[in-house]
Amino acid sequence: MSESDHGRATLGVHLPVAAQPSLDGLVDVALRAEERGYERVWMPETWGRDAVTALAVMAERTDEVGLGSSLFNVYSRSPTLVGQTAVTLQEASEGRFRVGVGPSGPAVVERWHGVDFDRPLRRTREYVEILRRVFSGETVRYRGDCFELDGFRLRCGPPETPPPVDVGGMGPKAVELAGRFADGWHALMCSPDGLRTRLADLERGASLGDRSVDEVHTTLVLPCAVSGGDDDEGGEGRACGLVTQHVAFYVGGMGTFYRDALDRQGYPATRAHEAWQNGDREEALAVVEGFVDDLAVSGTPAEAREALTRFRGIDGLDEVAIAFPRGATDGDVAATVAGLAPERGGD
């Protein structure tokens, strides 16, 4: 796990799912991140624009910022197709791409894609193994519990530098899997103490894989909202409201994975989930408001930068990817990118 020169995690940008009215607007956020000195731009894929097209455009229009998927789910595309995609994006970006994959959850996989959410951890492990075989350029022959493949081989040259493969995971076993088999791990919905607990799971997984945990690049996806300026009266209230609504939506409306992850960390997420499911959004928001400062960054630029240091200084964390609440406007996104931007050459 590489650290910045100052012992702090580097900063990336986790692009908004649906805040931008056009593809150009989304790519502009990536360009702004590059100009501001962010290390990497991650493109999620849930609803809205697909990540592959967006990342291809970003690879063409940017010059040096790293690019990555966060995350392709392992059910909606085959591993060989994602392997081809990753090889192509690595070529298009001239070696700047990381491929992030993960199982997502039943709410997305079954309801949106119509696929059985079966053996998510095993499927993810096999997916990672197949991706690496695709990247090698050799013929893929694979016999697993979830996949049986024979005869696939790239008809283009394999990448000189294979894209690193990152895995998303929230529970202890999922994080252990990332430590054992992946090049990186994506964490989300973690307090600083919760993240430290999961980092212990990562280290255990690395030990099981007979390697050092330092080989695993760790990224925390952190909801952030910054008001327009330090003298923006009332702006910090709007920023806090945005991250509270964001966390409440994921805890209450996106299945049980986020709820369970927060329950494990000692937060009353089940109460928020039940209130949301019963249609009492105000109660759900009130519950989440009681602990949202442990999971997100919000406020004026000065307040947000100070809050961000709690996460960037966590031992074992390589990168913090600032993520935008689902209700963020274009102005909110711009203010957050600017307010939390690293200082070139010194941050």
Coordinates of N, CA and C in Angstrom, one line a residue, residues 15-110:
L15 N -16.9 9.7 -9.5 CA -17.8 10.6 -10.3 C -19.3 10.4 -9.9
P16 N -20.1 11.4 -10.0 CA -21.5 11.3 -9.7 C -22.3 10.4 -10.7
V17 N -23.2 9.7 -10.1 CA -24.0 8.8 -10.9 C -24.9 9.5 -11.9
A18 N -25.6 10.5 -11.5 CA -26.6 11.1 -12.3 C -26.7 12.6 -12.2
A19 N -25.7 13.3 -11.6 CA -25.8 14.7 -11.3 C -25.6 15.6 -12.6
Q20 N -24.9 15.0 -13.6 CA -24.6 15.8 -14.7 C -25.6 15.6 -15.9
P21 N -26.0 16.7 -16.5 CA -27.1 16.6 -17.5 C -26.6 16.0 -18.8
S22 N -25.3 15.9 -19.0 CA -24.8 15.3 -20.3 C -23.5 14.6 -20.0
L23 N -23.1 13.7 -21.0 CA -21.9 13.0 -20.9 C -20.7 14.0 -20.9
D24 N -20.8 15.1 -21.7 CA -19.8 16.1 -21.7 C -19.6 16.7 -20.3
G25 N -20.7 16.9 -19.6 CA -20.7 17.5 -18.2 C -20.0 16.5 -17.3
L26 N -20.2 15.2 -17.4 CA -19.6 14.2 -16.6 C -18.1 14.2 -16.9
V27 N -17.7 14.2 -18.1 CA -16.3 14.2 -18.5 C -15.6 15.5 -18.0
D28 N -16.3 16.6 -18.0 CA -15.8 17.9 -17.5 C -15.4 17.8 -16.0
V29 N -16.1 17.0 -15.3 CA -15.7 16.8 -13.9 C -14.4 16.1 -13.8
A30 N -14.2 15.1 -14.7 CA -12.9 14.4 -14.7 C -11.8 15.3 -15.1
L31 N -12.0 16.2 -16.1 CA -11.0 17.2 -16.5 C -10.7 18.1 -15.4
R32 N -11.7 18.5 -14.7 CA -11.5 19.4 -13.5 C -10.7 18.8 -12.5
A33 N -11.0 17.5 -12.2 CA -10.2 16.7 -11.3 C -8.7 16.6 -11.7
E34 N -8.5 16.4 -12.9 CA -7.1 16.3 -13.4 C -6.4 17.7 -13.2
E35 N -7.1 18.8 -13.6 CA -6.5 20.1 -13.4 C -6.2 20.4 -12.0
R36 N -7.0 19.9 -11.1 CA -6.9 20.2 -9.7 C -5.9 19.3 -9.0
G37 N -5.3 18.4 -9.7 CA -4.3 17.5 -9.1 C -4.7 16.3 -8.4
Y38 N -6.0 15.8 -8.6 CA -6.4 14.6 -8.0 C -5.7 13.4 -8.7
E39 N -5.5 12.3 -7.9 CA -4.7 11.2 -8.4 C -5.4 10.3 -9.4
R40 N -6.8 10.2 -9.2 CA -7.5 9.2 -10.0 C -9.0 9.6 -10.1
V41 N -9.6 9.2 -11.2 CA -11.1 9.4 -11.4 C -11.7 8.0 -11.5
W42 N -12.7 7.8 -10.6 CA -13.4 6.5 -10.7 C -14.8 6.7 -11.2
M43 N -15.2 5.8 -12.1 CA -16.6 5.9 -12.7 C -17.4 4.8 -12.2
P44 N -18.5 5.1 -11.4 CA -19.4 4.0 -10.9 C -20.3 3.6 -12.0
E45 N -21.0 2.5 -11.8 CA -22.0 2.0 -12.8 C -23.2 1.4 -12.0
T46 N -24.2 2.1 -11.9 CA -25.4 1.6 -11.2 C -26.6 1.9 -12.1
W47 N -27.0 3.1 -12.2 CA -28.1 3.5 -13.2 C -27.5 4.8 -13.9
G48 N -28.2 5.2 -14.9 CA -27.6 6.3 -15.7 C -26.7 5.8 -16.8
R49 N -25.6 6.6 -17.0 CA -24.7 6.3 -18.1 C -23.8 5.1 -17.7
D50 N -23.5 4.3 -18.8 CA -22.7 3.2 -18.5 C -21.2 3.6 -18.4
A51 N -20.5 2.9 -17.6 CA -19.1 3.3 -17.2 C -18.2 3.1 -18.4
V52 N -18.4 2.1 -19.2 CA -17.4 1.8 -20.3 C -17.3 3.0 -21.3
T53 N -18.5 3.5 -21.7 CA -18.5 4.6 -22.7 C -17.9 5.8 -22.1
A54 N -18.3 6.1 -20.8 CA -17.8 7.3 -20.1 C -16.3 7.3 -20.0
L55 N -15.8 6.1 -19.5 CA -14.3 6.0 -19.3 C -13.5 6.1 -20.6
A56 N -14.1 5.6 -21.7 CA -13.4 5.7 -23.0 C -13.3 7.1 -23.4
V57 N -14.3 7.9 -23.2 CA -14.3 9.3 -23.6 C -13.2 10.0 -22.6
M58 N -13.3 9.7 -21.4 CA -12.3 10.3 -20.4 C -10.9 9.9 -20.8
A59 N -10.6 8.7 -21.2 CA -9.3 8.3 -21.6 C -8.8 9.1 -22.8
E60 N -9.7 9.5 -23.7 CA -9.3 10.3 -24.9 C -9.1 11.7 -24.5
R61 N -9.8 12.3 -23.6 CA -9.7 13.7 -23.3 C -8.8 14.1 -22.1
T62 N -8.4 13.1 -21.3 CA -7.5 13.4 -20.2 C -6.1 13.0 -20.6
D63 N -5.1 13.4 -19.9 CA -3.7 13.2 -20.2 C -2.9 12.4 -19.1
E64 N -3.2 12.6 -17.9 CA -2.4 12.0 -16.9 C -3.1 11.4 -15.7
V65 N -4.4 11.8 -15.4 CA -5.1 11.3 -14.3 C -5.4 9.9 -14.4
G66 N -5.3 9.1 -13.3 CA -5.6 7.7 -13.4 C -7.2 7.5 -13.6
L67 N -7.5 6.4 -14.2 CA -9.0 6.1 -14.4 C -9.3 4.7 -13.9
G68 N -10.5 4.5 -13.5 CA -10.9 3.2 -13.0 C -12.4 3.1 -12.9
S69 N -12.9 1.8 -12.9 CA -14.3 1.5 -12.8 C -14.5 1.1 -11.3
S70 N -15.6 1.7 -10.7 CA -15.9 1.5 -9.3 C -17.4 1.4 -9.1
L71 N -18.0 0.3 -9.4 CA -17.4 -0.9 -9.8 C -18.3 -1.6 -10.9
F72 N -17.7 -2.4 -11.8 CA -18.5 -3.3 -12.6 C -19.0 -4.4 -11.8
N73 N -20.3 -4.7 -11.8 CA -20.8 -5.8 -11.1 C -20.5 -7.1 -11.8
V74 N -20.3 -8.2 -11.1 CA -19.8 -9.4 -11.7 C -20.9 -10.3 -12.2
Y75 N -22.1 -9.7 -12.4 CA -23.3 -10.5 -12.9 C -23.8 -10.0 -14.2
S76 N -23.7 -8.7 -14.5 CA -24.3 -8.1 -15.7 C -23.4 -8.3 -16.9
R77 N -22.1 -8.5 -16.8 CA -21.1 -8.8 -17.9 C -20.3 -10.0 -17.6
S78 N -20.0 -10.8 -18.6 CA -19.1 -11.9 -18.4 C -17.7 -11.5 -18.1
P79 N -16.9 -12.3 -17.4 CA -15.6 -12.0 -17.0 C -14.7 -11.8 -18.3
T80 N -14.9 -12.6 -19.3 CA -14.1 -12.4 -20.5 C -14.4 -11.1 -21.2
L81 N -15.7 -10.7 -21.2 CA -16.0 -9.4 -21.8 C -15.4 -8.2 -21.0
V82 N -15.5 -8.3 -19.7 CA -14.8 -7.3 -18.9 C -13.3 -7.3 -19.1
G83 N -12.7 -8.5 -19.3 CA -11.3 -8.6 -19.6 C -11.0 -7.8 -20.9
Q84 N -11.7 -8.0 -21.9 CA -11.5 -7.3 -23.2 C -11.7 -5.8 -23.0
T85 N -12.7 -5.4 -22.2 CA -13.0 -4.0 -21.9 C -11.8 -3.4 -21.2
A86 N -11.3 -4.1 -20.2 CA -10.2 -3.5 -19.4 C -8.9 -3.4 -20.2
V87 N -8.7 -4.4 -21.1 CA -7.5 -4.3 -22.0 C -7.6 -3.1 -22.9
T88 N -8.8 -2.9 -23.5 CA -9.0 -1.8 -24.4 C -8.9 -0.4 -23.7
L89 N -9.5 -0.3 -22.5 CA -9.4 0.9 -21.7 C -7.9 1.2 -21.3
Q90 N -7.2 0.1 -21.0 CA -5.8 0.3 -20.7 C -5.0 0.8 -21.9
E91 N -5.4 0.4 -23.0 CA -4.7 0.9 -24.2 C -5.1 2.3 -24.5
A92 N -6.4 2.6 -24.4 CA -6.9 3.9 -24.7 C -6.3 5.0 -23.7
S93 N -6.1 4.6 -22.5 CA -5.6 5.5 -21.5 C -4.1 5.5 -21.4
E94 N -3.4 4.7 -22.2 CA -2.0 4.6 -22.2 C -1.5 4.1 -20.8
G95 N -2.1 3.1 -20.2 CA -1.7 2.5 -19.0 C -2.2 3.1 -17.7
R96 N -3.3 3.9 -17.8 CA -3.7 4.6 -16.6 C -5.0 3.9 -15.9
F97 N -5.3 2.7 -16.4 CA -6.6 2.2 -16.0 C -6.5 1.1 -14.9
R98 N -7.4 1.1 -13.9 CA -7.6 0.1 -12.9 C -9.0 -0.4 -13.1
V99 N -9.2 -1.8 -13.1 CA -10.5 -2.3 -13.3 C -11.0 -2.7 -11.9
G100 N -12.1 -2.1 -11.5 CA -12.8 -2.5 -10.2 C -14.0 -3.3 -10.4
V101 N -14.1 -4.4 -9.7 CA -15.3 -5.3 -9.9 C -15.9 -5.6 -8.5
G102 N -17.1 -6.0 -8.4 CA -17.7 -6.4 -7.2 C -19.1 -7.0 -7.4
P103 N -19.6 -7.7 -6.4 CA -20.9 -8.4 -6.6 C -22.1 -7.5 -6.5
S104 N -22.0 -6.3 -6.0 CA -23.2 -5.4 -5.8 C -24.1 -6.2 -4.8
G105 N -25.4 -6.2 -5.1 CA -26.3 -6.8 -4.2 C -27.6 -7.2 -4.9
P106 N -28.5 -8.0 -4.2 CA -29.7 -8.5 -4.9 C -30.6 -7.3 -5.4
A107 N -30.6 -6.2 -4.7 CA -31.5 -5.1 -5.2 C -31.2 -4.7 -6.6
V108 N -29.9 -4.7 -6.9 CA -29.4 -4.3 -8.2 C -29.4 -5.5 -9.2
V109 N -28.8 -6.6 -8.8 CA -28.6 -7.7 -9.6 C -29.9 -8.4 -10.1
E110 N -30.7 -8.7 -9.1 CA -32.0 -9.4 -9.4 C -33.1 -8.5 -9.9

